[in-house]
C-alpha positions as a LaTeX table, in Angstrom:
\begin{tabular}{lrrr}
\hline
Residue & $x$ (\AA) & $y$ (\AA) & $z$ (\AA) \\
\hline
Unk1 & 3.20 & 22.13 & 18.13 \\
Unk2 & 5.61 & 24.34 & 16.09 \\
Unk3 & 7.54 & 22.63 & 13.37 \\
Unk4 & 10.61 & 25.27 & 13.77 \\
Unk5 & 13.72 & 23.80 & 14.85 \\
Unk6 & 14.67 & 26.20 & 17.75 \\
Unk7 & 18.06 & 26.75 & 19.30 \\
Unk8 & 18.36 & 25.02 & 22.78 \\
Unk9 & 19.66 & 26.91 & 25.62 \\
Unk10 & 22.82 & 24.75 & 25.92 \\
Unk11 & 23.42 & 25.46 & 21.96 \\
Unk12 & 22.79 & 29.52 & 22.18 \\
Unk13 & 25.55 & 31.92 & 21.51 \\
Unk14 & 26.06 & 35.18 & 20.68 \\
Unk15 & 22.96 & 37.56 & 20.45 \\
Unk16 & 20.53 & 34.59 & 20.98 \\
Unk17 & 22.51 & 33.54 & 24.26 \\
Unk18 & 21.88 & 37.27 & 25.35 \\
Unk19 & 18.18 & 37.12 & 24.74 \\
Unk20 & 17.95 & 33.81 & 26.44 \\
Unk21 & 19.91 & 35.44 & 29.55 \\
Unk22 & 17.39 & 38.21 & 29.63 \\
Unk23 & 14.38 & 36.04 & 29.77 \\
Unk24 & 16.01 & 33.98 & 32.58 \\
Unk25 & 16.52 & 37.31 & 34.57 \\
Unk26 & 13.28 & 38.66 & 33.98 \\
Unk27 & 11.03 & 35.49 & 33.88 \\
Unk28 & 13.08 & 32.89 & 35.51 \\
Unk29 & 12.86 & 30.73 & 32.13 \\
Unk30 & 13.33 & 30.94 & 28.69 \\
Unk31 & 9.66 & 30.42 & 27.10 \\
Unk32 & 9.28 & 28.77 & 23.51 \\
Unk33 & 8.03 & 31.97 & 21.88 \\
Unk34 & 11.38 & 33.67 & 22.88 \\
Unk35 & 13.20 & 30.69 & 21.44 \\
Unk36 & 10.91 & 30.84 & 18.06 \\
Unk37 & 11.39 & 34.57 & 17.57 \\
Unk38 & 15.29 & 34.59 & 18.39 \\
Unk39 & 15.81 & 32.58 & 15.09 \\
Unk40 & 16.13 & 36.25 & 13.95 \\
Unk41 & 17.89 & 37.49 & 16.82 \\
Unk42 & 18.57 & 41.09 & 15.34 \\
Unk43 & 14.93 & 41.41 & 14.54 \\
Unk44 & 13.74 & 40.30 & 17.90 \\
Unk45 & 16.28 & 42.73 & 19.93 \\
Unk46 & 15.22 & 45.49 & 17.64 \\
Unk47 & 11.34 & 44.46 & 18.96 \\
Unk48 & 12.41 & 44.42 & 22.45 \\
Unk49 & 14.24 & 47.98 & 21.90 \\
Unk50 & 10.90 & 49.33 & 20.83 \\
Unk51 & 8.94 & 48.10 & 23.57 \\
Unk52 & 11.25 & 49.23 & 26.00 \\
Unk53 & 11.11 & 52.70 & 24.71 \\
Unk54 & 7.39 & 52.49 & 24.90 \\
Unk55 & 7.21 & 51.18 & 28.34 \\
Unk56 & 9.80 & 53.50 & 29.97 \\
Unk57 & 7.92 & 56.34 & 28.22 \\
Unk58 & 4.42 & 55.05 & 29.34 \\
Unk59 & 5.36 & 53.68 & 32.63 \\
Unk60 & 5.44 & 50.12 & 33.69 \\
Unk61 & 2.08 & 49.75 & 35.19 \\
Unk62 & 0.05 & 51.29 & 32.28 \\
Unk63 & 2.23 & 49.41 & 29.85 \\
Unk64 & 1.64 & 46.05 & 31.21 \\
Unk65 & $-2.19$ & 46.65 & 31.47 \\
Unk66 & $-2.41$ & 47.66 & 27.80 \\
Unk67 & $-0.38$ & 44.46 & 26.75 \\
Unk68 & $-2.72$ & 42.15 & 29.23 \\
Unk69 & $-6.03$ & 43.82 & 27.41 \\
Unk70 & $-4.13$ & 43.64 & 23.87 \\
Unk71 & $-3.14$ & 40.20 & 24.42 \\
Unk72 & $-6.78$ & 38.87 & 25.54 \\
Unk73 & $-8.25$ & 40.52 & 22.40 \\
Unk74 & $-5.95$ & 38.71 & 19.96 \\
Unk75 & $-6.46$ & 35.63 & 21.99 \\
Unk76 & $-2.74$ & 35.29 & 22.94 \\
Unk77 & $-2.20$ & 32.87 & 25.80 \\
Unk78 & 1.47 & 33.08 & 25.48 \\
Unk79 & 1.61 & 36.84 & 26.31 \\
Unk80 & $-1.01$ & 36.77 & 28.59 \\
Unk81 & 0.93 & 34.23 & 30.94 \\
Unk82 & 4.26 & 35.61 & 30.19 \\
Unk83 & 2.91 & 39.23 & 31.04 \\
Unk84 & 0.96 & 38.09 & 33.96 \\
Unk85 & 4.07 & 36.68 & 35.43 \\
Unk86 & 5.69 & 40.21 & 34.91 \\
Unk87 & 3.00 & 42.03 & 36.07 \\
Unk88 & 3.22 & 40.22 & 39.30 \\
Unk89 & 6.29 & 42.46 & 40.21 \\
Unk90 & 4.12 & 45.56 & 40.34 \\
Unk91 & 0.94 & 44.27 & 41.76 \\
Unk92 & $-0.55$ & 41.63 & 44.21 \\
Unk93 & $-2.09$ & 38.24 & 42.70 \\
Unk94 & $-5.39$ & 39.54 & 44.13 \\
Unk95 & $-5.20$ & 42.62 & 41.83 \\
Unk96 & $-4.02$ & 40.68 & 38.83 \\
Unk97 & $-6.69$ & 38.08 & 39.30 \\
Unk98 & $-9.49$ & 40.56 & 39.24 \\
Unk99 & $-8.07$ & 42.27 & 36.27 \\
Unk100 & $-7.58$ & 38.98 & 34.46 \\
Unk101 & $-11.28$ & 37.93 & 35.17 \\
Unk102 & $-12.70$ & 41.42 & 34.02 \\
Unk103 & $-10.54$ & 44.28 & 33.90 \\
Unk104 & $-14.12$ & 46.50 & 34.09 \\
Unk105 & $-14.81$ & 45.18 & 37.57 \\
Unk106 & $-11.23$ & 45.42 & 39.01 \\
Unk107 & $-11.33$ & 48.44 & 41.13 \\
Unk108 & $-9.01$ & 49.98 & 38.08 \\
Unk109 & $-9.37$ & 53.71 & 37.67 \\
Unk110 & $-11.86$ & 55.30 & 34.64 \\
Unk111 & $-8.86$ & 56.38 & 32.96 \\
Unk112 & $-6.92$ & 52.83 & 33.23 \\
Unk113 & $-10.16$ & 50.92 & 31.89 \\
Unk114 & $-10.29$ & 53.31 & 29.17 \\
Unk115 & $-6.75$ & 52.76 & 28.08 \\
Unk116 & $-7.39$ & 49.11 & 27.93 \\
Unk117 & $-10.71$ & 49.34 & 26.10 \\
Unk118 & $-8.87$ & 51.33 & 23.46 \\
Unk119 & $-6.12$ & 48.45 & 23.53 \\
Unk120 & $-8.89$ & 46.07 & 22.90 \\
Unk121 & $-10.76$ & 48.13 & 20.01 \\
Unk122 & $-7.17$ & 48.51 & 18.38 \\
Unk123 & $-6.61$ & 44.62 & 18.54 \\
Unk124 & $-10.26$ & 43.42 & 17.22 \\
Unk125 & $-11.30$ & 46.44 & 14.76 \\
Unk126 & $-8.71$ & 49.27 & 14.30 \\
Unk127 & $-10.23$ & 50.13 & 10.98 \\
Unk128 & $-13.40$ & 51.26 & 12.73 \\
Unk129 & $-11.69$ & 53.51 & 15.27 \\
Unk130 & $-12.17$ & 57.20 & 15.20 \\
Unk131 & $-10.99$ & 60.43 & 16.54 \\
Unk132 & $-13.85$ & 59.76 & 19.26 \\
Unk133 & $-11.55$ & 56.83 & 20.56 \\
Unk134 & $-8.68$ & 59.24 & 20.96 \\
Unk135 & $-10.62$ & 62.06 & 22.44 \\
Unk136 & $-12.08$ & 59.66 & 24.99 \\
Unk137 & $-8.30$ & 59.19 & 26.52 \\
Unk138 & $-7.71$ & 62.93 & 26.32 \\
Unk139 & $-10.57$ & 63.62 & 28.24 \\
Unk140 & $-9.72$ & 61.20 & 30.82 \\
Unk141 & $-6.10$ & 63.22 & 31.33 \\
Unk142 & $-3.83$ & 61.43 & 28.67 \\
Unk143 & $-1.12$ & 63.71 & 27.01 \\
Unk144 & $-0.91$ & 63.16 & 23.06 \\
Unk145 & 2.47 & 61.44 & 23.82 \\
Unk146 & 0.65 & 59.03 & 26.10 \\
Unk147 & $-2.08$ & 58.43 & 23.72 \\
Unk148 & 0.66 & 57.42 & 21.15 \\
Unk149 & 2.64 & 55.18 & 23.62 \\
Unk150 & $-0.59$ & 53.67 & 24.41 \\
Unk151 & $-1.22$ & 53.11 & 20.72 \\
Unk152 & 2.22 & 51.72 & 19.76 \\
Unk153 & 1.93 & 49.30 & 22.87 \\
Unk154 & $-1.07$ & 47.72 & 21.57 \\
Unk155 & 0.08 & 47.56 & 18.28 \\
Unk156 & 3.31 & 46.23 & 19.11 \\
Unk157 & 1.70 & 43.39 & 20.85 \\
Unk158 & 0.12 & 42.51 & 17.54 \\
Unk159 & 3.33 & 41.64 & 15.87 \\
Unk160 & 4.84 & 39.38 & 18.55 \\
Unk161 & 1.36 & 37.64 & 19.56 \\
Unk162 & 0.45 & 37.06 & 15.69 \\
Unk163 & 3.93 & 35.87 & 14.93 \\
Unk164 & 3.68 & 33.30 & 17.90 \\
Unk165 & 0.14 & 31.86 & 17.11 \\
Unk166 & 0.85 & 31.93 & 13.32 \\
Unk167 & 4.16 & 29.63 & 14.03 \\
Unk168 & 1.98 & 27.44 & 16.38 \\
Unk169 & 4.72 & 27.77 & 19.26 \\
Unk170 & 4.26 & 25.64 & 22.23 \\
Unk171 & 2.69 & 27.21 & 25.21 \\
Unk172 & 4.64 & 27.66 & 28.08 \\
Unk173 & 3.18 & 28.33 & 31.80 \\
Unk174 & 5.46 & 30.12 & 33.94 \\
Unk175 & 7.08 & 28.59 & 36.91 \\
Unk176 & 5.51 & 29.21 & 40.49 \\
Unk177 & 2.20 & 30.36 & 39.03 \\
Unk178 & $-0.97$ & 29.61 & 40.93 \\
Unk179 & $-3.59$ & 27.50 & 39.12 \\
Unk180 & $-6.17$ & 30.18 & 40.07 \\
Unk181 & $-3.98$ & 32.91 & 38.42 \\
Unk182 & $-3.48$ & 30.62 & 35.41 \\
Unk183 & $-7.03$ & 29.76 & 34.83 \\
Unk184 & $-8.06$ & 33.35 & 34.91 \\
Unk185 & $-5.21$ & 34.45 & 32.51 \\
Unk186 & $-6.31$ & 31.53 & 30.22 \\
Unk187 & $-10.03$ & 31.93 & 30.29 \\
Unk188 & $-11.43$ & 34.14 & 27.12 \\
Unk189 & $-13.44$ & 36.97 & 28.53 \\
Unk190 & $-15.82$ & 37.49 & 25.45 \\
Unk191 & $-17.94$ & 39.42 & 24.61 \\
Unk192 & $-16.16$ & 42.33 & 25.62 \\
Unk193 & $-18.16$ & 45.38 & 25.88 \\
Unk194 & $-16.41$ & 48.54 & 24.59 \\
Unk195 & $-17.99$ & 51.88 & 24.79 \\
Unk196 & $-18.67$ & 53.00 & 21.18 \\
Unk197 & $-18.59$ & 49.43 & 19.75 \\
Unk198 & $-20.78$ & 47.47 & 22.02 \\
Unk199 & $-19.91$ & 43.86 & 22.19 \\
Unk200 & $-17.07$ & 42.46 & 20.51 \\
Unk201 & $-16.85$ & 38.79 & 19.88 \\
\hline
\end{tabular}
């Protein structure tokens, strides 16, 4: 449990109230991680502006797949649950369940799996990555801009996920999420086998 004194929804004004309203519209509730990061609302809005620029360029499906893979590699239950909820707006629960359990065996295209593998590598050992990692994405049809977008999406997830984990922010379970999906999103999938790296634990 975090020691931070967060602004309640009833107390929120100005930029903080705006941030809370945005989450109520997109998620149906205001999670604790939003309340924690909104203690500096200007910085939080700047980060949201960055992620919106990335997702609008990359496309929502790709952005959410990269985010789910990155959050899993980081060990961020907060982001897995929040983005699992968001992903249900663009795919069925059945498809998301398969991805949450093992995206390598979820019927995704080879390009989508490679993109998610790349996100996992970035979030676990970015210093070990080489041109071979980006070349794999290029060989599967991604443009240089798309490769940069995928990289920035995964890297941006590290900022929010690791910040929330470091501050021991409470975990909120999205409303109306099935127990089966919640369990799949919260179950670690390690070791992850990534081409070129083998098993990541």
